[in-house]
Amino acid sequence: MAKNKDTFGFENYRAGGMERLGEAGLLLRAQNFAGSIYLAGRAVEGLLRALVWRSDLEIQQGRKSLDTGHDLRDLLTLVANLGLLKQTAQGQRDELETRVQRVARLWYNNMRFASSKFVESRWRDAREFGAGRAYKTFKQAASAYYDDCSAIIKNCEVLCERTSWKRY
């Protein structure tokens, strides 16, 4: 069956996620932390969606919607339910789950509208940085968050390579 050029699927989610991570890195280096945080989280969402899309024939065929909203935990659950995490060693699986949980706790889709001051205040209230914390500054916390997102995406890339392409 010829693929409709308007079909949004695996390659679009994957390429878009990788682009968002690159853009997040540029913003982080420019010390635009809120924008970096938002785009890095969006990159994680894109790669998790790519995994689901690549592995679920019903979604590819349009018989089922990839309707998870923007909850990264729900996307990780879909990935796990498709059996994709079974291909990963227990320690790597635990690390991936821990990182996704952290990113999901700090990221939300409406963050795209938030000012840096708002995000910084929210992260301070969440005790992500400050006195007595692992990260003393918002910059350090944002950098660690970016590193978590990068690690998640690397894990997703490995899973994408291991996952057979199911075509309809």
PDB file of N, CA, C and O in Angstrom, residues 48-101:
ATOM      1  N   LEU A  48       9.184   8.813  22.492  1.00  0.00           N
ATOM      2  CA  LEU A  48       8.289   7.789  23.047  1.00  0.00           C
ATOM      3  C   LEU A  48       7.138   7.518  22.081  1.00  0.00           C
ATOM      4  O   LEU A  48       6.755   6.366  21.853  1.00  0.00           O
ATOM      5  N   ARG A  49       6.612   8.570  21.469  1.00  0.00           N
ATOM      6  CA  ARG A  49       5.553   8.398  20.462  1.00  0.00           C
ATOM      7  C   ARG A  49       6.077   7.614  19.252  1.00  0.00           C
ATOM      8  O   ARG A  49       5.370   6.781  18.689  1.00  0.00           O
ATOM      9  N   ALA A  50       7.298   7.887  18.847  1.00  0.00           N
ATOM     10  CA  ALA A  50       7.888   7.159  17.718  1.00  0.00           C
ATOM     11  C   ALA A  50       7.937   5.665  18.019  1.00  0.00           C
ATOM     12  O   ALA A  50       7.596   4.838  17.159  1.00  0.00           O
ATOM     13  N   LEU A  51       8.352   5.315  19.223  1.00  0.00           N
ATOM     14  CA  LEU A  51       8.410   3.897  19.606  1.00  0.00           C
ATOM     15  C   LEU A  51       7.040   3.248  19.543  1.00  0.00           C
ATOM     16  O   LEU A  51       6.882   2.143  19.022  1.00  0.00           O
ATOM     17  N   VAL A  52       6.052   3.933  20.093  1.00  0.00           N
ATOM     18  CA  VAL A  52       4.694   3.374  20.087  1.00  0.00           C
ATOM     19  C   VAL A  52       4.207   3.233  18.657  1.00  0.00           C
ATOM     20  O   VAL A  52       3.699   2.183  18.259  1.00  0.00           O
ATOM     21  N   TRP A  53       4.380   4.274  17.859  1.00  0.00           N
ATOM     22  CA  TRP A  53       3.885   4.242  16.489  1.00  0.00           C
ATOM     23  C   TRP A  53       4.560   3.125  15.693  1.00  0.00           C
ATOM     24  O   TRP A  53       3.904   2.398  14.957  1.00  0.00           O
ATOM     25  N   ARG A  54       5.837   2.971  15.875  1.00  0.00           N
ATOM     26  CA  ARG A  54       6.572   1.957  15.114  1.00  0.00           C
ATOM     27  C   ARG A  54       6.147   0.542  15.485  1.00  0.00           C
ATOM     28  O   ARG A  54       6.246  -0.375  14.680  1.00  0.00           O
ATOM     29  N   SER A  55       5.670   0.360  16.695  1.00  0.00           N
ATOM     30  CA  SER A  55       5.409  -0.980  17.209  1.00  0.00           C
ATOM     31  C   SER A  55       3.943  -1.383  17.228  1.00  0.00           C
ATOM     32  O   SER A  55       3.649  -2.545  17.480  1.00  0.00           O
ATOM     33  N   ASP A  56       3.046  -0.460  16.990  1.00  0.00           N
ATOM     34  CA  ASP A  56       1.618  -0.768  17.100  1.00  0.00           C
ATOM     35  C   ASP A  56       0.956  -0.677  15.725  1.00  0.00           C
ATOM     36  O   ASP A  56       0.703   0.408  15.204  1.00  0.00           O
ATOM     37  N   LEU A  57       0.672  -1.835  15.156  1.00  0.00           N
ATOM     38  CA  LEU A  57       0.101  -1.920  13.811  1.00  0.00           C
ATOM     39  C   LEU A  57      -1.251  -1.212  13.717  1.00  0.00           C
ATOM     40  O   LEU A  57      -1.548  -0.557  12.714  1.00  0.00           O
ATOM     41  N   GLU A  58      -2.055  -1.299  14.767  1.00  0.00           N
ATOM     42  CA  GLU A  58      -3.376  -0.646  14.738  1.00  0.00           C
ATOM     43  C   GLU A  58      -3.250   0.874  14.642  1.00  0.00           C
ATOM     44  O   GLU A  58      -4.050   1.515  13.962  1.00  0.00           O
ATOM     45  N   ILE A  59      -2.255   1.427  15.299  1.00  0.00           N
ATOM     46  CA  ILE A  59      -2.022   2.873  15.197  1.00  0.00           C
ATOM     47  C   ILE A  59      -1.548   3.212  13.790  1.00  0.00           C
ATOM     48  O   ILE A  59      -2.022   4.166  13.174  1.00  0.00           O
ATOM     49  N   GLN A  60      -0.646   2.423  13.246  1.00  0.00           N
ATOM     50  CA  GLN A  60      -0.151   2.663  11.886  1.00  0.00           C
ATOM     51  C   GLN A  60      -1.288   2.629  10.868  1.00  0.00           C
ATOM     52  O   GLN A  60      -1.305   3.415   9.917  1.00  0.00           O
ATOM     53  N   GLN A  61      -2.213   1.728  11.073  1.00  0.00           N
ATOM     54  CA  GLN A  61      -3.318   1.563  10.127  1.00  0.00           C
ATOM     55  C   GLN A  61      -4.463   2.535  10.375  1.00  0.00           C
ATOM     56  O   GLN A  61      -5.417   2.553   9.621  1.00  0.00           O
ATOM     57  N   GLY A  62      -4.373   3.322  11.432  1.00  0.00           N
ATOM     58  CA  GLY A  62      -5.425   4.282  11.736  1.00  0.00           C
ATOM     59  C   GLY A  62      -6.637   3.676  12.417  1.00  0.00           C
ATOM     60  O   GLY A  62      -7.664   4.332  12.551  1.00  0.00           O
ATOM     61  N   ARG A  63      -6.533   2.417  12.851  1.00  0.00           N
ATOM     62  CA  ARG A  63      -7.651   1.770  13.546  1.00  0.00           C
ATOM     63  C   ARG A  63      -7.691   2.149  15.020  1.00  0.00           C
ATOM     64  O   ARG A  63      -8.684   1.921  15.700  1.00  0.00           O
ATOM     65  N   LYS A  64      -6.596   2.705  15.502  1.00  0.00           N
ATOM     66  CA  LYS A  64      -6.490   3.116  16.896  1.00  0.00           C
ATOM     67  C   LYS A  64      -5.721   4.435  16.919  1.00  0.00           C
ATOM     68  O   LYS A  64      -4.829   4.651  16.111  1.00  0.00           O
ATOM     69  N   SER A  65      -6.087   5.292  17.845  1.00  0.00           N
ATOM     70  CA  SER A  65      -5.441   6.595  17.952  1.00  0.00           C
ATOM     71  C   SER A  65      -4.309   6.560  18.973  1.00  0.00           C
ATOM     72  O   SER A  65      -4.397   5.862  19.982  1.00  0.00           O
ATOM     73  N   LEU A  66      -3.283   7.320  18.712  1.00  0.00           N
ATOM     74  CA  LEU A  66      -2.193   7.493  19.671  1.00  0.00           C
ATOM     75  C   LEU A  66      -2.596   8.660  20.568  1.00  0.00           C
ATOM     76  O   LEU A  66      -2.026   9.726  20.564  1.00  0.00           O
ATOM     77  N   ASP A  67      -3.668   8.426  21.323  1.00  0.00           N
ATOM     78  CA  ASP A  67      -4.286   9.470  22.118  1.00  0.00           C
ATOM     79  C   ASP A  67      -3.877   9.332  23.578  1.00  0.00           C
ATOM     80  O   ASP A  67      -4.599   8.762  24.384  1.00  0.00           O
ATOM     81  N   THR A  68      -2.711   9.835  23.887  1.00  0.00           N
ATOM     82  CA  THR A  68      -2.211   9.772  25.259  1.00  0.00           C
ATOM     83  C   THR A  68      -2.150  11.151  25.879  1.00  0.00           C
ATOM     84  O   THR A  68      -1.683  11.294  27.003  1.00  0.00           O
ATOM     85  N   GLY A  69      -2.570  12.155  25.147  1.00  0.00           N
ATOM     86  CA  GLY A  69      -2.321  13.501  25.620  1.00  0.00           C
ATOM     87  C   GLY A  69      -0.820  13.715  25.613  1.00  0.00           C
ATOM     88  O   GLY A  69      -0.120  13.199  24.753  1.00  0.00           O
ATOM     89  N   HIS A  70      -0.341  14.417  26.598  1.00  0.00           N
ATOM     90  CA  HIS A  70       1.088  14.719  26.647  1.00  0.00           C
ATOM     91  C   HIS A  70       1.730  14.157  27.909  1.00  0.00           C
ATOM     92  O   HIS A  70       2.760  14.654  28.361  1.00  0.00           O
ATOM     93  N   ASP A  71       1.125  13.122  28.473  1.00  0.00           N
ATOM     94  CA  ASP A  71       1.636  12.540  29.703  1.00  0.00           C
ATOM     95  C   ASP A  71       2.733  11.530  29.376  1.00  0.00           C
ATOM     96  O   ASP A  71       2.470  10.469  28.804  1.00  0.00           O
ATOM     97  N   LEU A  72       3.951  11.869  29.742  1.00  0.00           N
ATOM     98  CA  LEU A  72       5.098  11.017  29.432  1.00  0.00           C
ATOM     99  C   LEU A  72       5.006   9.675  30.142  1.00  0.00           C
ATOM    100  O   LEU A  72       5.454   8.658  29.614  1.00  0.00           O
ATOM    101  N   ARG A  73       4.399   9.663  31.321  1.00  0.00           N
ATOM    102  CA  ARG A  73       4.239   8.399  32.049  1.00  0.00           C
ATOM    103  C   ARG A  73       3.286   7.464  31.299  1.00  0.00           C
ATOM    104  O   ARG A  73       3.530   6.257  31.227  1.00  0.00           O
ATOM    105  N   ASP A  74       2.221   8.030  30.733  1.00  0.00           N
ATOM    106  CA  ASP A  74       1.294   7.211  29.943  1.00  0.00           C
ATOM    107  C   ASP A  74       1.981   6.659  28.700  1.00  0.00           C
ATOM    108  O   ASP A  74       1.757   5.511  28.312  1.00  0.00           O
ATOM    109  N   LEU A  75       2.804   7.473  28.077  1.00  0.00           N
ATOM    110  CA  LEU A  75       3.540   6.996  26.903  1.00  0.00           C
ATOM    111  C   LEU A  75       4.511   5.888  27.280  1.00  0.00           C
ATOM    112  O   LEU A  75       4.630   4.893  26.557  1.00  0.00           O
ATOM    113  N   LEU A  76       5.190   6.032  28.399  1.00  0.00           N
ATOM    114  CA  LEU A  76       6.107   4.977  28.849  1.00  0.00           C
ATOM    115  C   LEU A  76       5.341   3.694  29.145  1.00  0.00           C
ATOM    116  O   LEU A  76       5.802   2.596  28.822  1.00  0.00           O
ATOM    117  N   THR A  77       4.146   3.829  29.720  1.00  0.00           N
ATOM    118  CA  THR A  77       3.308   2.651  29.978  1.00  0.00           C
ATOM    119  C   THR A  77       2.937   1.968  28.668  1.00  0.00           C
ATOM    120  O   THR A  77       2.985   0.730  28.574  1.00  0.00           O
ATOM    121  N   LEU A  78       2.601   2.743  27.644  1.00  0.00           N
ATOM    122  CA  LEU A  78       2.300   2.156  26.326  1.00  0.00           C
ATOM    123  C   LEU A  78       3.514   1.416  25.772  1.00  0.00           C
ATOM    124  O   LEU A  78       3.383   0.307  25.249  1.00  0.00           O
ATOM    125  N   VAL A  79       4.677   2.025  25.885  1.00  0.00           N
ATOM    126  CA  VAL A  79       5.916   1.386  25.420  1.00  0.00           C
ATOM    127  C   VAL A  79       6.118   0.060  26.153  1.00  0.00           C
ATOM    128  O   VAL A  79       6.421  -0.968  25.540  1.00  0.00           O
ATOM    129  N   ALA A  80       5.934   0.086  27.458  1.00  0.00           N
ATOM    130  CA  ALA A  80       6.094  -1.136  28.258  1.00  0.00           C
ATOM    131  C   ALA A  80       5.049  -2.182  27.880  1.00  0.00           C
ATOM    132  O   ALA A  80       5.367  -3.371  27.738  1.00  0.00           O
ATOM    133  N   ASN A  81       3.797  -1.751  27.701  1.00  0.00           N
ATOM    134  CA  ASN A  81       2.720  -2.692  27.347  1.00  0.00           C
ATOM    135  C   ASN A  81       2.938  -3.333  25.983  1.00  0.00           C
ATOM    136  O   ASN A  81       2.440  -4.430  25.728  1.00  0.00           O
ATOM    137  N   LEU A  82       3.667  -2.669  25.118  1.00  0.00           N
ATOM    138  CA  LEU A  82       4.001  -3.243  23.813  1.00  0.00           C
ATOM    139  C   LEU A  82       5.166  -4.228  23.910  1.00  0.00           C
ATOM    140  O   LEU A  82       5.558  -4.829  22.925  1.00  0.00           O
ATOM    141  N   GLY A  83       5.728  -4.356  25.121  1.00  0.00           N
ATOM    142  CA  GLY A  83       6.805  -5.311  25.352  1.00  0.00           C
ATOM    143  C   GLY A  83       8.179  -4.808  24.962  1.00  0.00           C
ATOM    144  O   GLY A  83       9.150  -5.566  24.971  1.00  0.00           O
ATOM    145  N   LEU A  84       8.290  -3.527  24.659  1.00  0.00           N
ATOM    146  CA  LEU A  84       9.556  -3.000  24.157  1.00  0.00           C
ATOM    147  C   LEU A  84      10.632  -2.911  25.232  1.00  0.00           C
ATOM    148  O   LEU A  84      11.817  -3.001  24.924  1.00  0.00           O
ATOM    149  N   LEU A  85      10.237  -2.750  26.477  1.00  0.00           N
ATOM    150  CA  LEU A  85      11.232  -2.634  27.543  1.00  0.00           C
ATOM    151  C   LEU A  85      11.821  -3.981  27.931  1.00  0.00           C
ATOM    152  O   LEU A  85      12.866  -4.028  28.574  1.00  0.00           O
ATOM    153  N   LYS A  86      11.171  -5.063  27.514  1.00  0.00           N
ATOM    154  CA  LYS A  86      11.710  -6.393  27.789  1.00  0.00           C
ATOM    155  C   LYS A  86      13.023  -6.632  27.067  1.00  0.00           C
ATOM    156  O   LYS A  86      13.783  -7.512  27.434  1.00  0.00           O
ATOM    157  N   GLN A  87      13.283  -5.819  26.039  1.00  0.00           N
ATOM    158  CA  GLN A  87      14.507  -5.946  25.253  1.00  0.00           C
ATOM    159  C   GLN A  87      15.684  -5.249  25.931  1.00  0.00           C
ATOM    160  O   GLN A  87      16.780  -5.223  25.403  1.00  0.00           O
ATOM    161  N   THR A  88      15.432  -4.671  27.097  1.00  0.00           N
ATOM    162  CA  THR A  88      16.427  -3.876  27.801  1.00  0.00           C
ATOM    163  C   THR A  88      16.792  -4.557  29.116  1.00  0.00           C
ATOM    164  O   THR A  88      15.923  -5.092  29.802  1.00  0.00           O
ATOM    165  N   ALA A  89      18.057  -4.512  29.487  1.00  0.00           N
ATOM    166  CA  ALA A  89      18.499  -5.069  30.762  1.00  0.00           C
ATOM    167  C   ALA A  89      17.777  -4.364  31.904  1.00  0.00           C
ATOM    168  O   ALA A  89      17.440  -3.182  31.802  1.00  0.00           O
ATOM    169  N   GLN A  90      17.540  -5.078  33.000  1.00  0.00           N
ATOM    170  CA  GLN A  90      16.771  -4.549  34.122  1.00  0.00           C
ATOM    171  C   GLN A  90      17.329  -3.214  34.619  1.00  0.00           C
ATOM    172  O   GLN A  90      16.576  -2.278  34.856  1.00  0.00           O
ATOM    173  N   GLY A  91      18.635  -3.096  34.770  1.00  0.00           N
ATOM    174  CA  GLY A  91      19.226  -1.849  35.250  1.00  0.00           C
ATOM    175  C   GLY A  91      18.970  -0.686  34.313  1.00  0.00           C
ATOM    176  O   GLY A  91      18.655   0.421  34.754  1.00  0.00           O
ATOM    177  N   GLN A  92      19.074  -0.936  33.016  1.00  0.00           N
ATOM    178  CA  GLN A  92      18.798   0.111  32.029  1.00  0.00           C
ATOM    179  C   GLN A  92      17.320   0.472  32.022  1.00  0.00           C
ATOM    180  O   GLN A  92      16.966   1.644  31.882  1.00  0.00           O
ATOM    181  N   ARG A  93      16.474  -0.526  32.168  1.00  0.00           N
ATOM    182  CA  ARG A  93      15.026  -0.292  32.209  1.00  0.00           C
ATOM    183  C   ARG A  93      14.670   0.558  33.422  1.00  0.00           C
ATOM    184  O   ARG A  93      13.920   1.527  33.318  1.00  0.00           O
ATOM    185  N   ASP A  94      15.247   0.232  34.581  1.00  0.00           N
ATOM    186  CA  ASP A  94      14.991   1.001  35.795  1.00  0.00           C
ATOM    187  C   ASP A  94      15.463   2.439  35.640  1.00  0.00           C
ATOM    188  O   ASP A  94      14.778   3.381  36.051  1.00  0.00           O
ATOM    189  N   GLU A  95      16.649   2.605  35.045  1.00  0.00           N
ATOM    190  CA  GLU A  95      17.195   3.949  34.830  1.00  0.00           C
ATOM    191  C   GLU A  95      16.293   4.747  33.892  1.00  0.00           C
ATOM    192  O   GLU A  95      16.004   5.921  34.145  1.00  0.00           O
ATOM    193  N   LEU A  96      15.836   4.126  32.811  1.00  0.00           N
ATOM    194  CA  LEU A  96      14.941   4.795  31.870  1.00  0.00           C
ATOM    195  C   LEU A  96      13.658   5.217  32.576  1.00  0.00           C
ATOM    196  O   LEU A  96      13.212   6.361  32.450  1.00  0.00           O
ATOM    197  N   GLU A  97      13.069   4.313  33.322  1.00  0.00           N
ATOM    198  CA  GLU A  97      11.824   4.625  34.030  1.00  0.00           C
ATOM    199  C   GLU A  97      12.024   5.745  35.038  1.00  0.00           C
ATOM    200  O   GLU A  97      11.189   6.646  35.144  1.00  0.00           O
ATOM    201  N   THR A  98      13.130   5.727  35.761  1.00  0.00           N
ATOM    202  CA  THR A  98      13.419   6.775  36.747  1.00  0.00           C
ATOM    203  C   THR A  98      13.569   8.127  36.068  1.00  0.00           C
ATOM    204  O   THR A  98      13.023   9.136  36.524  1.00  0.00           O
ATOM    205  N   ARG A  99      14.291   8.145  34.958  1.00  0.00           N
ATOM    206  CA  ARG A  99      14.486   9.413  34.243  1.00  0.00           C
ATOM    207  C   ARG A  99      13.167   9.934  33.670  1.00  0.00           C
ATOM    208  O   ARG A  99      12.884  11.135  33.751  1.00  0.00           O
ATOM    209  N   VAL A 100      12.357   9.051  33.092  1.00  0.00           N
ATOM    210  CA  VAL A 100      11.074   9.497  32.548  1.00  0.00           C
ATOM    211  C   VAL A 100      10.190  10.030  33.678  1.00  0.00           C
ATOM    212  O   VAL A 100       9.521  11.056  33.518  1.00  0.00           O
ATOM    213  N   GLN A 101      10.194   9.367  34.815  1.00  0.00           N
ATOM    214  CA  GLN A 101       9.394   9.848  35.952  1.00  0.00           C
ATOM    215  C   GLN A 101       9.843  11.248  36.376  1.00  0.00           C
ATOM    216  O   GLN A 101       9.007  12.112  36.651  1.00  0.00           O
TER     217      GLN A 101
END
